[in-house]
Amino acid sequence: MADERKVKDIMSPIEEYNFVNEDDRLCDALRILRDNHEKLQQNTPGNFHKTLFVKNSEGKIVGKFSTFDLIRGLVPESAKKGDPKKQYYYRSISMRAEEVEKEIKQIQERFHWLNTSFFDLVRQETQKKVSEVMSPIDPLLEENDSINKAVYLMFKENIRQPLVLRDGMIVGVVTLMCVFEELLSLAGDQCFWEGIS
């Protein structure tokens, strides 16, 4: 059997990806994602990803930004906040009535966005900074890590696209498609392990 392939053998090089700055607005990132989407739809030759990487002012990669992050970013912060551990013990009925009124007002503010038009929501929320909605990049893989470790991070640790390091520098990304293509190459035309007990 051939030597076991490593993460470095299946990763997508980081140079294939577009970058945004952490202070850019979501609408700036959206322009890049839209352009990549259109190129994919038109079968334009090249690699056009649905994930962007985020750099800080020193040029260091500090996060990643995908279509998932973009759409998640449309939910206003007020709609995400909640306090499930809040205590409801009060000394008097009047205090309780005042607290209930305050809670109702908070709930109305929190879910006001549900009744906002999608157009207005997009116009408002795409002014956020990329840093407000980007996903973190930790933990990272080393280029000589096994593909099994990459799969573990993806599913056990819920890391959608683990990044790959070489000598402390980010050099690549492992995606589901990278793993899928490796799986297909191992399986061949027929699953060669069929019938093996």
Short mmCIF file of C-alpha atoms in Angstrom, two decimals:
data_model
loop_
_atom_site.label_atom_id
_atom_site.label_comp_id
_atom_site.label_asym_id
_atom_site.label_seq_id
_atom_site.Cartn_x
_atom_site.Cartn_y
_atom_site.Cartn_z
CA MET A 1 0.00 0.00 0.00
CA ALA A 2 1.28 3.49 -0.83
CA ASP A 3 2.40 5.83 1.91
CA GLU A 4 -0.49 7.44 3.75
CA ARG A 5 -1.15 10.89 2.34
CA LYS A 6 -1.09 13.89 4.66
CA VAL A 7 -3.01 17.13 4.99
CA LYS A 8 -0.44 18.91 2.78
CA ASP A 9 -1.30 16.51 -0.06
CA ILE A 10 -5.00 17.41 -0.18
CA MET A 11 -5.23 21.02 1.06
CA SER A 12 -6.14 24.01 -1.08
CA PRO A 13 -3.29 26.54 -1.11
CA ILE A 14 -4.08 29.75 0.78
CA GLU A 15 -3.09 31.76 -2.32
CA GLU A 16 -6.27 30.57 -4.06
CA TYR A 17 -8.42 32.55 -1.62
CA ASN A 18 -9.46 36.20 -1.51
CA PHE A 19 -8.75 38.34 1.53
CA VAL A 20 -10.60 41.17 3.29
CA ASN A 21 -9.56 43.40 6.16
CA GLU A 22 -11.21 43.07 9.54
CA ASP A 23 -12.40 46.70 9.34
CA ASP A 24 -14.06 46.22 5.94
CA ARG A 25 -17.85 46.29 5.88
CA LEU A 26 -19.91 43.19 5.14
CA CYS A 27 -21.01 44.76 1.86
CA ASP A 28 -17.33 44.92 0.80
CA ALA A 29 -16.94 41.20 1.44
CA LEU A 30 -20.28 40.57 -0.25
CA ARG A 31 -18.97 42.10 -3.48
CA ILE A 32 -16.11 39.60 -3.58
CA LEU A 33 -18.40 36.66 -2.77
CA ARG A 34 -20.84 37.80 -5.47
CA ASP A 35 -18.05 38.03 -8.05
CA ASN A 36 -16.79 34.55 -7.13
CA HIS A 37 -20.33 33.16 -7.26
CA GLU A 38 -20.88 34.62 -10.73
CA LYS A 39 -17.58 33.19 -11.98
CA LEU A 40 -18.54 29.76 -10.64
CA GLN A 41 -21.96 30.01 -12.31
CA GLN A 42 -20.31 30.92 -15.63
CA ASN A 43 -17.76 28.09 -15.32
CA THR A 44 -14.92 30.62 -15.52
CA PRO A 45 -11.57 28.81 -15.29
CA GLY A 46 -9.87 29.20 -11.91
CA ASN A 47 -10.53 28.64 -8.23
CA PHE A 48 -13.28 30.81 -6.80
CA HIS A 49 -14.09 30.09 -3.18
CA LYS A 50 -17.11 30.94 -1.06
CA THR A 51 -14.84 31.68 1.90
CA LEU A 52 -12.67 34.76 2.35
CA PHE A 53 -9.88 35.14 4.87
CA VAL A 54 -9.67 38.15 7.14
CA LYS A 55 -6.45 40.02 7.85
CA ASN A 56 -5.70 42.54 10.58
CA SER A 57 -3.77 45.78 10.10
CA GLU A 58 -0.46 43.86 10.35
CA GLY A 59 -1.49 41.54 7.51
CA LYS A 60 -1.96 38.51 9.79
CA ILE A 61 -4.89 36.17 9.12
CA VAL A 62 -7.23 36.51 12.09
CA GLY A 63 -10.44 34.93 10.84
CA LYS A 64 -12.46 33.58 7.97
CA PHE A 65 -15.64 34.82 6.41
CA SER A 66 -18.04 32.58 4.51
CA THR A 67 -21.55 32.81 3.10
CA PHE A 68 -22.68 31.25 6.39
CA ASP A 69 -21.05 34.09 8.36
CA LEU A 70 -22.56 36.65 5.99
CA ILE A 71 -26.11 35.38 6.43
CA ARG A 72 -25.62 34.87 10.18
CA GLY A 73 -24.46 38.48 10.31
CA LEU A 74 -27.86 39.65 9.09
CA VAL A 75 -29.33 38.78 12.49
CA PRO A 76 -29.01 41.95 14.58
CA GLU A 77 -27.23 41.66 17.93
CA SER A 78 -30.42 42.66 19.74
CA ALA A 79 -32.11 39.55 18.35
CA LYS A 80 -29.30 37.28 19.55
CA LYS A 81 -29.31 38.42 23.14
CA GLY A 82 -31.21 36.51 25.74
CA ASP A 83 -30.88 35.69 29.40
CA PRO A 84 -32.11 32.11 30.03
CA LYS A 85 -30.75 32.03 33.60
CA LYS A 86 -32.62 35.11 34.71
CA GLN A 87 -34.28 34.82 38.10
CA TYR A 88 -37.99 35.62 38.48
CA TYR A 89 -38.27 36.03 42.19
CA TYR A 90 -39.47 39.43 43.31
CA ARG A 91 -40.70 40.78 46.61
CA SER A 92 -43.82 42.51 45.39
CA ILE A 93 -46.41 42.27 42.62
CA SER A 94 -45.67 45.82 41.47
CA MET A 95 -41.98 44.99 41.02
CA ARG A 96 -42.96 41.89 39.06
CA ALA A 97 -45.34 43.86 36.83
CA GLU A 98 -42.61 46.40 36.09
CA GLU A 99 -40.15 43.62 35.28
CA VAL A 100 -42.64 41.86 32.96
CA GLU A 101 -43.25 45.13 31.10
CA LYS A 102 -39.49 45.58 30.68
CA GLU A 103 -39.10 41.99 29.45
CA ILE A 104 -41.87 42.39 26.89
CA LYS A 105 -40.25 45.55 25.58
CA GLN A 106 -36.90 43.76 25.28
CA ILE A 107 -38.52 40.85 23.43
CA GLN A 108 -40.26 43.23 21.04
CA GLU A 109 -36.97 45.00 20.32
CA ARG A 110 -35.14 41.70 19.97
CA PHE A 111 -37.52 40.33 17.35
CA HIS A 112 -38.47 43.56 15.58
CA TRP A 113 -36.14 42.47 12.78
CA LEU A 114 -38.46 39.54 11.97
CA ASN A 115 -41.03 42.04 10.69
CA THR A 116 -38.48 44.16 8.84
CA SER A 117 -38.27 43.73 5.08
CA PHE A 118 -35.32 41.62 3.96
CA PHE A 119 -34.14 44.54 1.82
CA ASP A 120 -34.05 46.89 4.84
CA LEU A 121 -32.38 44.22 6.95
CA VAL A 122 -29.64 43.66 4.37
CA ARG A 123 -29.13 47.41 3.87
CA GLN A 124 -28.79 47.95 7.62
CA GLU A 125 -26.76 44.92 8.67
CA THR A 126 -24.27 44.91 5.78
CA GLN A 127 -22.79 48.06 7.27
CA LYS A 128 -21.33 45.93 10.08
CA LYS A 129 -17.60 45.30 10.08
CA VAL A 130 -16.32 41.92 8.91
CA SER A 131 -14.68 41.49 12.35
CA GLU A 132 -18.14 41.47 13.97
CA VAL A 133 -19.28 38.32 12.18
CA MET A 134 -16.15 36.45 11.03
CA SER A 135 -15.39 32.97 12.36
CA PRO A 136 -12.21 32.26 14.33
CA ILE A 137 -9.41 30.27 12.71
CA ASP A 138 -8.28 28.12 15.66
CA PRO A 139 -7.34 25.34 16.09
CA LEU A 140 -4.95 24.79 13.20
CA LEU A 141 -3.48 21.73 11.51
CA GLU A 142 0.17 21.10 10.70
CA GLU A 143 0.89 20.15 7.08
CA ASN A 144 2.11 16.67 8.10
CA ASP A 145 -1.00 15.88 10.16
CA SER A 146 -3.13 12.97 9.05
CA ILE A 147 -6.29 13.43 7.00
CA ASN A 148 -8.09 11.69 9.87
CA LYS A 149 -7.12 14.58 12.16
CA ALA A 150 -8.54 17.07 9.68
CA VAL A 151 -11.82 15.14 9.56
CA TYR A 152 -11.87 14.99 13.37
CA LEU A 153 -11.51 18.78 13.63
CA MET A 154 -14.22 19.31 11.04
CA PHE A 155 -16.82 17.23 12.79
CA LYS A 156 -15.90 16.65 16.42
CA GLU A 157 -14.68 20.21 16.99
CA ASN A 158 -17.06 21.78 14.43
CA ILE A 159 -14.25 23.51 12.51
CA ARG A 160 -15.66 23.93 9.01
CA GLN A 161 -12.41 24.64 7.16
CA PRO A 162 -9.32 24.02 9.27
CA LEU A 163 -6.25 25.98 8.22
CA VAL A 164 -2.86 24.36 7.69
CA LEU A 165 0.48 25.60 9.04
CA ARG A 166 4.02 25.18 7.74
CA ASP A 167 6.74 26.58 10.01
CA GLY A 168 4.13 28.71 11.79
CA MET A 169 2.76 30.23 8.56
CA ILE A 170 -0.71 29.53 7.16
CA VAL A 171 -0.25 27.78 3.82
CA GLY A 172 -3.54 26.04 3.10
CA VAL A 173 -7.11 25.10 3.89
CA VAL A 174 -8.77 21.70 4.18
CA THR A 175 -12.35 21.70 2.92
CA LEU A 176 -14.98 18.99 2.70
CA MET A 177 -14.33 18.89 -1.06
CA CYS A 178 -10.61 18.21 -0.43
CA VAL A 179 -11.54 15.22 1.75
CA PHE A 180 -14.26 14.08 -0.68
CA GLU A 181 -11.86 14.11 -3.64
CA GLU A 182 -9.34 12.05 -1.65
CA LEU A 183 -12.10 9.59 -0.73
CA LEU A 184 -13.06 9.24 -4.39
CA SER A 185 -9.46 8.64 -5.46
CA LEU A 186 -9.09 5.88 -2.86
CA ALA A 187 -12.39 4.20 -3.71
CA GLY A 188 -11.73 4.17 -7.46
CA ASP A 189 -14.36 2.88 -9.87
CA GLN A 190 -15.39 0.26 -7.34
CA CYS A 191 -14.95 0.20 -3.61
CA PHE A 192 -11.90 -2.09 -3.51
CA TRP A 193 -12.63 -3.08 0.08
CA GLU A 194 -15.96 -4.73 -0.83
CA GLY A 195 -16.02 -8.30 0.34
CA ILE A 196 -13.09 -7.82 2.74
CA SER A 197 -13.98 -9.07 6.18
#
